[in-house]
Amino acid sequence: MEANKDLKSIENIELVFLKPEDYQEIKEMMIETYSSMPNAYWKEHHIKTLINIFHEGQVGIKVDNELAGCALSIIVDYDKVDVKHTYREITGNYSFNTHTSKGDILYGIDVFIRPKFRGLRLGRRLYDYRKELCEKLNLKGIVFGGRIPNYHQHADSISAKEYIEKVRNKDIHDPVLNFQLSNDFHPARILQGYLEGDKDSNEFAVLLEWDNVYYEKTSDQAAFTKSIIRLGLVQWQMRLYSDFDELMQQVEYFVDAVSGYRCDFALFPEFFNAPLMSDYNHLAEADAIRKLAEYTDRIVNRFSELAISYNINIITGSMPEVVDNTLYNVGYLCKRDGGMERFEKLHVTPDEAKVWGMQGGNSLKTFNTDCGKIGILICYDVEFPELSRILADEGMNILFVPFLTDTQNGYSRVRNCAQARAIENECYVAIAGSVGNLPKVHNMDIQYAQSMVFTPCDFSFPTNGIKAEATPNTEMILIADVDIDMLRELNQFGSVRNLKDRRSDIYSIIRREDSTRKEPRI
């Protein structure tokens, strides 16, 4: 639609806070805007009240110093709008005594643009301001009752619900509802008898909502969830160690290094402790790895001490562990607050099963940390996309993948699948592996790795989806910062929305209950 005002003649457009002396212009604007609803304009005391109780919520937009549009709003408790209500009720019979600075939702009272300025997208600017205000005040979102002014033309043939669906499907044009939907608002429910005298809408309205993805629930605790998370990946060199203490001395060296860079997480590779098997190289491979499993409790306890003393969450990589005489590939999340949680490799490789007699675990879950929810999949597990999708559905933001691969072929499978998981699940994925060789340990002769941090692929992220990458086959640490807020924005406003756009009406992933097999006591 072309604007009535000539774009070439405009010299200045600015957002302003409304003042009581603006009332006469506001009244004239409303009379022009709501010509089909006589006397549907706010009285002077209404505008003064709104300005007095919530100055930031009452804004106007001026074109060459002429008031061209306004947006009026209050703050209320979401519980009050989560049920059916009328415009009169939500405004406290137009007294606005429902406004409370302790509320959690921004309620839109009115938005109107002077007819001659329509087509300049000024309404979008007003809504963008509301969204920024919502984020600034840490409110859950924006809610309002949206008119459907063309409904009276179809009321005899279809219900209000059918009308809204046809508008969404572009079968019917409704200027107000189309505008709201294009501004990322979604219908929550139909409100009957919402606005008295709104004949064009047959007094129906649609409760429209916009969710603030940056909203953080307030807490009395001193702790808070971080947005920028720093990851420390350890690309571990396989070398022989004289004993357990020397191995753990090298572990502490790396924990100290990544902690010195104020990392929130340290990620070690799969089977990083394999050098300790060198003392048992005279045994069959299946017996040697069971001897290695005898070190697991000591290693985990030491990792837990390091997590606390260096103030860092540690993903221990993985280690063999025997439970009820069955060999598993497991790891532990040692938290800096002293907590500890266990994870298992669910899919063992044919080689692990054949040579070591290893079996896959049964437990799959996300982990709550002081940096939000994370997931951990060991090596081969990342090649099964169903696992990470389940974790994403549970709120995972970062997926950690400790791995061990001997050839570039094996590494490429892990690397390419891990990057795919970042894209399809709108999350960050960190992979860390080992390099070097162990000539005195059977079945662990050579290793190939290039540790990386992957991101989704959209405008706010690296174009190739790689946040950071280590030098291939070189012992080193890799440090990278990831921003959780960017994931929230991607989920809502990304170029594509892999999680939201899934066709759950034709396919789904069914999760079975975890096995009742008893796990070791932590």
Short mmCIF file of C-alpha atoms in Angstrom, two decimals:
data_model
loop_
_atom_site.label_atom_id
_atom_site.label_comp_id
_atom_site.label_asym_id
_atom_site.label_seq_id
_atom_site.Cartn_x
_atom_site.Cartn_y
_atom_site.Cartn_z
CA MET A 1 0.00 0.00 0.00
CA GLU A 2 1.38 3.42 -0.88
CA ALA A 3 1.80 6.00 1.85
CA ASN A 4 -0.35 9.10 1.75
CA LYS A 5 2.63 11.14 2.88
CA ASP A 6 5.31 11.62 0.21
CA LEU A 7 8.47 9.86 1.40
CA LYS A 8 10.71 12.31 -0.43
CA SER A 9 9.28 15.22 1.55
CA ILE A 10 10.00 13.69 4.98
CA GLU A 11 13.00 15.17 6.76
CA ASN A 12 12.77 13.59 10.23
CA ILE A 13 11.06 10.67 12.00
CA GLU A 14 11.54 10.24 15.75
CA LEU A 15 10.10 8.30 18.68
CA VAL A 16 9.08 10.44 21.65
CA PHE A 17 7.55 9.93 25.07
CA LEU A 18 4.05 11.34 25.20
CA LYS A 19 3.37 14.43 27.29
CA PRO A 20 0.05 15.77 28.64
CA GLU A 21 0.24 18.72 26.23
CA ASP A 22 0.09 16.25 23.30
CA TYR A 23 -3.52 15.41 24.13
CA GLN A 24 -5.25 17.52 21.50
CA GLU A 25 -3.22 15.88 18.72
CA ILE A 26 -3.88 12.44 20.20
CA LYS A 27 -7.63 13.10 20.24
CA GLU A 28 -7.67 14.28 16.63
CA MET A 29 -5.68 11.22 15.58
CA MET A 30 -8.04 8.81 17.30
CA ILE A 31 -11.13 10.43 15.77
CA GLU A 32 -9.57 10.01 12.31
CA THR A 33 -8.36 6.47 13.01
CA TYR A 34 -11.57 5.11 14.53
CA SER A 35 -14.04 6.86 12.24
CA SER A 36 -16.36 3.82 12.35
CA MET A 37 -16.53 4.02 16.16
CA PRO A 38 -17.85 7.46 17.17
CA ASN A 39 -16.48 8.89 20.44
CA ALA A 40 -13.92 6.06 20.65
CA TYR A 41 -11.14 8.31 21.82
CA TRP A 42 -9.37 8.61 25.13
CA LYS A 43 -10.29 11.53 27.35
CA GLU A 44 -7.60 13.85 28.60
CA HIS A 45 -7.59 12.38 32.11
CA HIS A 46 -7.00 8.91 30.65
CA ILE A 47 -3.84 10.01 28.86
CA LYS A 48 -2.58 11.89 31.92
CA THR A 49 -3.16 8.84 34.10
CA LEU A 50 -1.21 6.56 31.75
CA ILE A 51 1.69 9.01 31.58
CA ASN A 52 1.79 9.35 35.35
CA ILE A 53 1.70 5.65 36.19
CA PHE A 54 3.93 4.32 33.38
CA HIS A 55 5.72 7.03 31.44
CA GLU A 56 7.92 4.62 29.44
CA GLY A 57 4.88 2.76 28.16
CA GLN A 58 3.31 5.76 26.39
CA VAL A 59 5.16 6.66 23.21
CA GLY A 60 4.45 8.56 20.04
CA ILE A 61 6.12 8.81 16.68
CA LYS A 62 6.59 12.20 15.05
CA VAL A 63 7.08 12.89 11.35
CA ASP A 64 8.57 16.35 10.77
CA ASN A 65 7.47 17.27 14.30
CA GLU A 66 3.85 16.21 13.66
CA LEU A 67 2.44 13.41 15.83
CA ALA A 68 1.79 10.56 13.42
CA GLY A 69 1.06 7.63 15.74
CA CYS A 70 0.89 6.45 19.35
CA ALA A 71 1.31 3.27 21.40
CA LEU A 72 -0.20 3.04 24.90
CA SER A 73 0.51 0.18 27.34
CA ILE A 74 0.48 -0.94 30.96
CA ILE A 75 2.11 -3.74 32.96
CA VAL A 76 -0.11 -6.44 34.46
CA ASP A 77 0.20 -9.94 35.94
CA TYR A 78 0.04 -12.61 33.27
CA ASP A 79 -2.41 -14.61 35.37
CA LYS A 80 -4.98 -11.86 34.77
CA VAL A 81 -4.76 -12.12 30.99
CA ASP A 82 -4.33 -15.88 30.83
CA VAL A 83 -8.10 -16.21 31.13
CA LYS A 84 -10.89 -14.69 29.06
CA HIS A 85 -11.36 -10.99 29.79
CA THR A 86 -12.75 -7.84 28.26
CA TYR A 87 -11.05 -4.57 27.42
CA ARG A 88 -13.01 -2.88 30.20
CA GLU A 89 -11.84 -5.47 32.74
CA ILE A 90 -8.16 -5.41 31.82
CA THR A 91 -8.08 -1.61 32.05
CA GLY A 92 -9.92 -1.52 35.39
CA ASN A 93 -13.00 0.13 33.87
CA TYR A 94 -10.62 2.51 32.04
CA SER A 95 -9.01 3.66 35.30
CA PHE A 96 -5.82 1.65 34.59
CA ASN A 97 -5.62 0.63 38.23
CA THR A 98 -4.72 -2.85 36.95
CA HIS A 99 -1.23 -1.55 36.16
CA THR A 100 1.47 -2.78 38.54
CA SER A 101 5.22 -2.29 38.35
CA LYS A 102 5.55 -5.79 39.85
CA GLY A 103 3.70 -7.38 36.92
CA ASP A 104 5.35 -9.67 34.38
CA ILE A 105 3.65 -8.86 31.06
CA LEU A 106 3.31 -5.73 28.90
CA TYR A 107 -0.33 -5.26 27.91
CA GLY A 108 -1.01 -3.21 24.81
CA ILE A 109 -3.84 -0.72 25.40
CA ASP A 110 -3.83 0.94 22.00
CA VAL A 111 -1.81 1.54 18.84
CA PHE A 112 -3.00 3.91 16.15
CA ILE A 113 -1.51 5.68 13.14
CA ARG A 114 -2.94 8.83 11.59
CA PRO A 115 -4.43 7.73 8.21
CA LYS A 116 -2.28 10.05 6.08
CA PHE A 117 0.88 8.44 7.49
CA ARG A 118 -0.15 4.84 6.86
CA GLY A 119 2.13 2.84 4.61
CA LEU A 120 5.33 4.22 6.17
CA ARG A 121 5.63 1.19 8.50
CA LEU A 122 5.46 3.48 11.53
CA GLY A 123 3.43 0.87 13.40
CA ARG A 124 6.36 -1.53 13.14
CA ARG A 125 8.60 1.07 14.80
CA LEU A 126 6.16 1.38 17.69
CA TYR A 127 6.03 -2.38 18.12
CA ASP A 128 9.82 -2.64 17.96
CA TYR A 129 9.99 -0.10 20.78
CA ARG A 130 7.56 -2.15 22.84
CA LYS A 131 9.70 -5.25 22.32
CA GLU A 132 12.85 -3.41 23.39
CA LEU A 133 11.01 -2.06 26.45
CA CYS A 134 9.88 -5.57 27.29
CA GLU A 135 13.46 -6.84 27.15
CA LYS A 136 14.76 -3.89 29.16
CA LEU A 137 12.20 -4.43 31.94
CA ASN A 138 12.64 -8.24 31.85
CA LEU A 139 8.97 -8.94 31.14
CA LYS A 140 7.67 -12.25 29.79
CA GLY A 141 6.27 -10.67 26.66
CA ILE A 142 3.58 -8.50 25.11
CA VAL A 143 -0.14 -9.32 25.12
CA PHE A 144 -3.17 -7.48 23.78
CA GLY A 145 -6.60 -8.03 22.30
CA GLY A 146 -6.33 -7.56 18.55
CA ARG A 147 -9.35 -6.34 16.57
CA ILE A 148 -10.47 -8.23 13.44
CA PRO A 149 -12.19 -5.35 11.60
CA ASN A 150 -13.11 -7.30 8.46
CA TYR A 151 -14.87 -10.09 10.33
CA HIS A 152 -18.29 -8.46 9.94
CA GLN A 153 -18.09 -9.21 6.23
CA HIS A 154 -17.87 -12.96 6.91
CA ALA A 155 -19.69 -13.37 10.24
CA ASP A 156 -22.78 -14.88 8.61
CA SER A 157 -20.85 -17.72 6.98
CA ILE A 158 -17.89 -18.61 9.24
CA SER A 159 -17.04 -18.53 12.93
CA ALA A 160 -14.41 -16.21 14.40
CA LYS A 161 -12.08 -19.20 14.79
CA GLU A 162 -12.46 -20.10 11.10
CA TYR A 163 -11.95 -16.47 10.12
CA ILE A 164 -8.63 -16.28 12.00
CA GLU A 165 -7.44 -19.51 10.39
CA LYS A 166 -8.30 -18.21 6.92
CA VAL A 167 -6.43 -14.98 7.63
CA ARG A 168 -3.38 -16.99 8.70
CA ASN A 169 -3.60 -19.05 5.51
CA LYS A 170 -3.88 -15.85 3.39
CA ASP A 171 -7.39 -16.81 2.21
CA ILE A 172 -8.82 -13.61 3.75
CA HIS A 173 -7.13 -10.27 4.17
CA ASP A 174 -7.51 -8.53 7.52
CA PRO A 175 -5.30 -5.41 7.78
CA VAL A 176 -4.98 -5.47 11.57
CA LEU A 177 -4.48 -9.19 12.13
CA ASN A 178 -2.16 -9.54 9.13
CA PHE A 179 0.00 -6.76 10.57
CA GLN A 180 0.20 -8.41 14.00
CA LEU A 181 1.11 -11.81 12.57
CA SER A 182 3.84 -10.25 10.44
CA ASN A 183 5.31 -8.74 13.62
CA ASP A 184 5.85 -12.17 15.24
CA PHE A 185 2.68 -12.17 17.36
CA HIS A 186 0.80 -15.45 17.64
CA PRO A 187 -2.89 -15.99 18.46
CA ALA A 188 -3.51 -17.46 21.91
CA ARG A 189 -7.32 -17.51 22.09
CA ILE A 190 -10.50 -15.79 20.94
CA LEU A 191 -12.08 -13.16 23.18
CA GLN A 192 -15.82 -12.72 22.71
CA GLY A 193 -17.44 -9.43 23.74
CA TYR A 194 -13.99 -7.89 24.12
CA LEU A 195 -14.55 -4.30 22.99
CA GLU A 196 -17.97 -2.73 23.33
CA GLY A 197 -19.17 -1.04 20.16
CA ASP A 198 -16.64 -2.68 17.83
CA LYS A 199 -19.21 -3.61 15.18
CA ASP A 200 -16.61 -4.28 12.49
CA SER A 201 -15.19 -7.11 14.61
CA ASN A 202 -18.62 -8.18 15.95
CA GLU A 203 -17.02 -7.41 19.33
CA PHE A 204 -14.61 -10.34 18.83
CA ALA A 205 -10.88 -9.99 19.39
CA VAL A 206 -7.87 -12.27 19.22
CA LEU A 207 -5.59 -12.46 22.23
CA LEU A 208 -2.19 -12.00 20.61
CA GLU A 209 1.11 -12.73 22.32
CA TRP A 210 4.78 -12.03 21.68
CA ASP A 211 7.29 -13.94 23.80
CA ASN A 212 10.42 -12.25 25.12
CA VAL A 213 13.11 -14.86 24.52
CA TYR A 214 15.47 -12.96 26.83
CA TYR A 215 13.15 -13.14 29.83
CA GLU A 216 14.80 -14.44 32.99
CA LYS A 217 12.66 -15.54 35.89
CA THR A 218 13.62 -13.58 38.97
CA SER A 219 15.12 -15.43 41.91
CA ASP A 220 16.07 -14.64 45.49
CA GLN A 221 19.32 -16.54 45.01
CA ALA A 222 22.56 -14.67 44.40
CA ALA A 223 23.40 -16.89 41.41
CA PHE A 224 22.26 -16.16 37.88
CA THR A 225 22.31 -17.96 34.55
CA LYS A 226 25.08 -16.67 32.29
CA SER A 227 24.51 -15.73 28.67
CA ILE A 228 28.12 -15.83 27.43
CA ILE A 229 29.63 -19.25 28.17
CA ARG A 230 33.34 -19.95 27.76
CA LEU A 231 34.33 -23.44 26.69
CA GLY A 232 37.76 -25.03 27.16
CA LEU A 233 38.48 -28.09 25.00
CA VAL A 234 41.48 -30.30 25.73
CA GLN A 235 43.08 -31.91 22.67
CA TRP A 236 44.91 -34.59 24.61
CA GLN A 237 48.24 -36.12 23.58
CA MET A 238 48.40 -39.89 24.05
CA ARG A 239 51.73 -40.69 25.71
CA LEU A 240 52.96 -43.23 28.22
CA TYR A 241 52.80 -42.32 31.92
CA SER A 242 54.71 -43.99 34.68
CA ASP A 243 51.70 -44.23 36.96
CA PHE A 244 48.27 -42.86 37.91
CA ASP A 245 49.68 -39.77 39.64
CA GLU A 246 51.64 -38.69 36.57
CA LEU A 247 48.52 -39.03 34.41
CA MET A 248 46.48 -36.91 36.80
CA GLN A 249 49.29 -34.36 37.01
CA GLN A 250 48.87 -33.83 33.26
CA VAL A 251 45.09 -33.61 33.74
CA GLU A 252 45.51 -30.91 36.38
CA TYR A 253 47.89 -29.03 34.10
CA PHE A 254 45.13 -28.68 31.50
CA VAL A 255 42.43 -27.90 34.07
CA ASP A 256 44.66 -25.17 35.46
CA ALA A 257 45.26 -23.80 31.94
CA VAL A 258 41.60 -23.55 30.87
CA SER A 259 40.60 -22.31 34.32
CA GLY A 260 43.19 -19.56 33.97
CA TYR A 261 41.22 -18.34 30.96
CA ARG A 262 38.08 -18.28 33.14
CA CYS A 263 36.39 -21.10 31.23
CA ASP A 264 33.05 -22.38 32.48
CA PHE A 265 33.57 -25.89 31.10
CA ALA A 266 36.54 -28.15 30.45
CA LEU A 267 36.00 -31.04 28.02
CA PHE A 268 38.35 -34.05 27.96
CA PRO A 269 38.33 -36.74 25.21
CA GLU A 270 36.98 -40.28 25.21
CA PHE A 271 39.33 -42.85 26.85
CA PHE A 272 41.96 -40.20 27.59
CA ASN A 273 43.22 -42.52 30.37
CA ALA A 274 44.08 -45.35 27.93
CA PRO A 275 47.87 -44.94 28.55
CA LEU A 276 47.38 -46.64 31.93
CA MET A 277 46.67 -49.89 30.06
CA SER A 278 50.34 -50.14 29.07
CA ASP A 279 51.07 -52.07 32.29
CA TYR A 280 48.54 -54.72 31.18
CA ASN A 281 49.59 -55.08 27.56
CA HIS A 282 50.54 -58.68 28.25
CA LEU A 283 46.86 -59.46 28.91
CA ALA A 284 44.10 -60.02 26.38
CA GLU A 285 42.48 -56.74 25.30
CA ALA A 286 39.22 -57.53 27.11
CA ASP A 287 41.11 -58.19 30.35
CA ALA A 288 43.37 -55.14 29.98
CA ILE A 289 40.47 -52.70 29.68
CA ARG A 290 38.82 -54.20 32.75
CA LYS A 291 42.05 -53.51 34.63
CA LEU A 292 41.83 -49.93 33.35
CA ALA A 293 38.28 -49.74 34.75
CA GLU A 294 39.74 -50.21 38.24
CA TYR A 295 41.14 -46.66 38.04
CA THR A 296 37.80 -45.03 37.21
CA ASP A 297 36.62 -44.27 40.76
CA ARG A 298 39.95 -42.66 41.67
CA ILE A 299 40.00 -40.61 38.47
CA VAL A 300 36.44 -39.36 38.95
CA ASN A 301 37.07 -38.40 42.58
CA ARG A 302 40.17 -36.46 41.53
CA PHE A 303 38.26 -34.69 38.77
CA SER A 304 35.60 -33.68 41.30
CA GLU A 305 38.26 -32.15 43.54
CA LEU A 306 39.73 -30.25 40.59
CA ALA A 307 36.30 -28.93 39.56
CA ILE A 308 35.79 -27.42 42.99
CA SER A 309 39.32 -26.10 43.55
CA TYR A 310 39.62 -24.57 40.05
CA ASN A 311 35.98 -23.36 39.92
CA ILE A 312 35.16 -25.04 36.62
CA ASN A 313 32.65 -27.62 35.38
CA ILE A 314 34.52 -30.62 33.99
CA ILE A 315 33.28 -33.18 31.47
CA THR A 316 35.70 -36.00 32.21
CA GLY A 317 35.72 -37.52 28.76
CA SER A 318 34.97 -41.20 29.14
CA MET A 319 36.37 -44.24 30.93
CA PRO A 320 35.56 -47.95 31.15
CA GLU A 321 33.40 -48.93 34.10
CA VAL A 322 32.18 -52.35 35.23
CA VAL A 323 28.68 -52.58 36.67
CA ASP A 324 27.24 -55.97 37.65
CA ASN A 325 30.10 -57.61 35.74
CA THR A 326 29.15 -55.73 32.54
CA LEU A 327 31.60 -53.33 30.88
CA TYR A 328 30.32 -49.87 29.91
CA ASN A 329 31.84 -46.71 28.44
CA VAL A 330 30.89 -43.89 30.82
CA GLY A 331 31.82 -40.39 31.84
CA TYR A 332 31.05 -37.93 34.59
CA LEU A 333 30.05 -34.29 34.77
CA CYS A 334 31.89 -32.89 37.78
CA LYS A 335 30.36 -29.56 38.70
CA ARG A 336 32.15 -26.71 40.40
CA ASP A 337 29.49 -26.65 43.12
CA GLY A 338 30.48 -30.19 44.13
CA GLY A 339 27.70 -32.02 42.29
CA MET A 340 28.42 -35.01 40.07
CA GLU A 341 26.37 -36.72 37.35
CA ARG A 342 27.02 -39.76 35.17
CA PHE A 343 26.51 -40.29 31.44
CA GLU A 344 26.85 -43.41 29.27
CA LYS A 345 27.77 -44.28 25.71
CA LEU A 346 24.59 -45.79 24.30
CA HIS A 347 25.91 -47.10 20.98
CA VAL A 348 29.18 -49.01 21.15
CA THR A 349 31.14 -49.52 17.95
CA PRO A 350 31.55 -52.99 16.45
CA ASP A 351 35.23 -52.88 17.49
CA GLU A 352 34.38 -52.03 21.13
CA ALA A 353 31.92 -54.90 21.27
CA LYS A 354 34.17 -57.42 19.51
CA VAL A 355 37.55 -56.63 21.12
CA TRP A 356 36.53 -55.48 24.60
CA GLY A 357 33.10 -57.04 25.08
CA MET A 358 31.66 -53.61 25.83
CA GLN A 359 27.90 -53.00 25.97
CA GLY A 360 25.83 -49.87 25.34
CA GLY A 361 24.23 -48.00 28.22
CA ASN A 362 20.58 -47.02 28.62
CA SER A 363 20.49 -43.57 30.21
CA LEU A 364 19.95 -40.42 28.13
CA LYS A 365 19.30 -37.06 29.79
CA THR A 366 20.16 -33.39 29.89
CA PHE A 367 22.11 -31.91 32.78
CA ASN A 368 21.31 -28.71 34.66
CA THR A 369 24.37 -26.55 35.26
CA ASP A 370 25.03 -23.01 36.42
CA CYS A 371 25.31 -22.16 32.70
CA GLY A 372 22.02 -23.71 31.64
CA LYS A 373 21.13 -27.13 30.27
CA ILE A 374 23.74 -29.19 28.47
CA GLY A 375 23.86 -32.59 26.81
CA ILE A 376 26.74 -35.07 26.50
CA LEU A 377 27.08 -37.78 23.85
CA ILE A 378 30.16 -39.98 23.60
CA CYS A 379 31.72 -40.24 20.13
CA TYR A 380 29.65 -42.74 18.05
CA ASP A 381 26.43 -41.57 19.75
CA VAL A 382 26.57 -38.23 17.91
CA GLU A 383 26.05 -40.15 14.65
CA PHE A 384 22.51 -41.00 15.77
CA PRO A 385 20.45 -37.79 15.33
CA GLU A 386 17.51 -39.00 17.43
CA LEU A 387 19.56 -38.69 20.63
CA SER A 388 20.46 -35.04 20.26
CA ARG A 389 16.92 -34.19 19.12
CA ILE A 390 15.55 -35.65 22.37
CA LEU A 391 18.08 -33.57 24.33
CA ALA A 392 17.16 -30.46 22.35
CA ASP A 393 13.49 -31.01 23.17
CA GLU A 394 14.52 -31.03 26.84
CA GLY A 395 16.14 -27.61 26.50
CA MET A 396 19.79 -28.40 25.73
CA ASN A 397 21.86 -25.37 24.67
CA ILE A 398 25.32 -26.94 24.38
CA LEU A 399 26.16 -30.49 23.32
CA PHE A 400 29.55 -31.85 24.40
CA VAL A 401 31.06 -34.76 22.47
CA PRO A 402 34.22 -36.43 23.80
CA PHE A 403 35.56 -38.71 21.06
CA LEU A 404 38.37 -41.05 20.09
CA THR A 405 39.10 -41.82 16.43
CA ASP A 406 42.11 -43.51 14.86
CA THR A 407 41.76 -42.42 11.23
CA GLN A 408 40.55 -39.39 9.30
CA ASN A 409 37.63 -41.46 8.05
CA GLY A 410 36.41 -42.08 11.58
CA TYR A 411 37.08 -38.48 12.59
CA SER A 412 35.14 -37.16 9.59
CA ARG A 413 32.08 -39.17 10.60
CA VAL A 414 32.13 -37.64 14.08
CA ARG A 415 32.97 -34.14 12.87
CA ASN A 416 30.34 -33.95 10.11
CA CYS A 417 27.59 -35.46 12.21
CA ALA A 418 28.40 -33.13 15.11
CA GLN A 419 28.10 -30.10 12.84
CA ALA A 420 24.77 -31.37 11.54
CA ARG A 421 23.52 -31.70 15.12
CA ALA A 422 24.32 -28.01 15.74
CA ILE A 423 22.27 -26.91 12.74
CA GLU A 424 19.24 -29.15 13.17
CA ASN A 425 18.97 -28.63 16.93
CA GLU A 426 19.84 -24.92 17.04
CA CYS A 427 22.57 -25.48 19.62
CA TYR A 428 26.33 -25.31 20.05
CA VAL A 429 28.35 -28.52 19.75
CA ALA A 430 31.85 -28.95 21.20
CA ILE A 431 33.95 -31.98 20.24
CA ALA A 432 37.31 -32.92 21.79
CA GLY A 433 39.57 -35.83 20.87
CA SER A 434 43.04 -37.29 21.40
CA VAL A 435 46.12 -37.18 19.19
CA GLY A 436 49.38 -39.10 19.05
CA ASN A 437 50.00 -42.82 19.42
CA LEU A 438 50.32 -45.58 22.01
CA PRO A 439 52.52 -48.33 20.53
CA LYS A 440 52.51 -50.27 23.82
CA VAL A 441 48.72 -50.46 24.18
CA HIS A 442 46.86 -52.95 22.01
CA ASN A 443 43.84 -51.63 20.09
CA MET A 444 44.88 -48.01 20.86
CA ASP A 445 47.81 -47.64 18.46
CA ILE A 446 47.04 -44.35 16.68
CA GLN A 447 44.73 -41.39 17.05
CA TYR A 448 43.54 -38.57 14.81
CA ALA A 449 41.65 -35.49 16.02
CA GLN A 450 40.82 -31.87 15.39
CA SER A 451 38.74 -30.46 18.25
CA MET A 452 36.08 -27.93 17.27
CA VAL A 453 33.14 -25.82 18.40
CA PHE A 454 30.21 -25.74 15.96
CA THR A 455 27.35 -23.25 15.75
CA PRO A 456 24.08 -23.03 13.83
CA CYS A 457 24.36 -21.41 10.37
CA ASP A 458 22.57 -18.06 10.26
CA PHE A 459 23.45 -14.37 10.06
CA SER A 460 24.42 -14.03 13.74
CA PHE A 461 26.84 -16.97 13.54
CA PRO A 462 29.96 -17.78 11.49
CA THR A 463 29.02 -18.41 7.86
CA ASN A 464 30.64 -21.87 7.91
CA GLY A 465 29.14 -22.81 11.28
CA ILE A 466 32.55 -23.16 12.96
CA LYS A 467 33.17 -20.99 16.01
CA ALA A 468 36.67 -22.30 16.73
CA GLU A 469 38.94 -25.16 15.58
CA ALA A 470 42.16 -26.64 16.88
CA THR A 471 45.22 -27.48 14.83
CA PRO A 472 44.83 -31.08 13.63
CA ASN A 473 46.86 -33.73 15.46
CA THR A 474 48.53 -31.28 17.84
CA GLU A 475 48.31 -31.25 21.63
CA MET A 476 46.67 -27.99 22.66
CA ILE A 477 43.66 -26.35 24.29
CA LEU A 478 40.89 -24.59 22.39
CA ILE A 479 39.00 -21.70 23.99
CA ALA A 480 35.71 -20.36 22.61
CA ASP A 481 32.85 -18.16 23.86
CA VAL A 482 29.27 -19.03 22.92
CA ASP A 483 26.23 -16.81 23.45
CA ILE A 484 23.08 -18.60 24.66
CA ASP A 485 20.87 -15.57 23.97
CA MET A 486 21.70 -15.88 20.28
CA LEU A 487 20.16 -19.36 20.30
CA ARG A 488 16.94 -18.00 21.76
CA GLU A 489 16.76 -15.34 19.08
CA LEU A 490 17.51 -17.91 16.36
CA ASN A 491 14.70 -20.14 17.62
CA GLN A 492 12.18 -17.32 17.31
CA PHE A 493 13.43 -15.25 14.38
CA GLY A 494 15.96 -17.33 12.42
CA SER A 495 16.02 -17.50 8.63
CA VAL A 496 14.87 -21.09 9.09
CA ARG A 497 13.57 -22.59 12.33
CA ASN A 498 14.49 -26.26 12.44
CA LEU A 499 12.92 -26.95 15.83
CA LYS A 500 9.71 -24.97 15.34
CA ASP A 501 9.04 -26.08 11.77
CA ARG A 502 9.12 -29.83 12.39
CA ARG A 503 6.05 -31.66 11.07
CA SER A 504 5.03 -33.33 14.32
CA ASP A 505 1.70 -34.09 12.69
CA ILE A 506 3.34 -36.72 10.47
CA TYR A 507 6.37 -37.91 12.47
CA SER A 508 7.76 -37.93 16.01
CA ILE A 509 10.54 -39.39 18.15
CA ILE A 510 9.30 -41.66 20.91
CA ARG A 511 11.49 -41.96 23.97
CA ARG A 512 11.32 -45.17 25.96
CA GLU A 513 11.81 -45.24 29.71
CA ASP A 514 15.39 -45.70 30.91
CA SER A 515 16.42 -49.19 31.94
CA THR A 516 15.90 -50.17 35.54
CA ARG A 517 19.51 -51.39 35.65
CA LYS A 518 21.12 -50.12 38.81
CA GLU A 519 23.83 -47.50 38.29
CA PRO A 520 26.85 -47.00 40.54
CA ARG A 521 26.25 -44.79 43.52
CA ILE A 522 27.61 -41.29 43.08
#
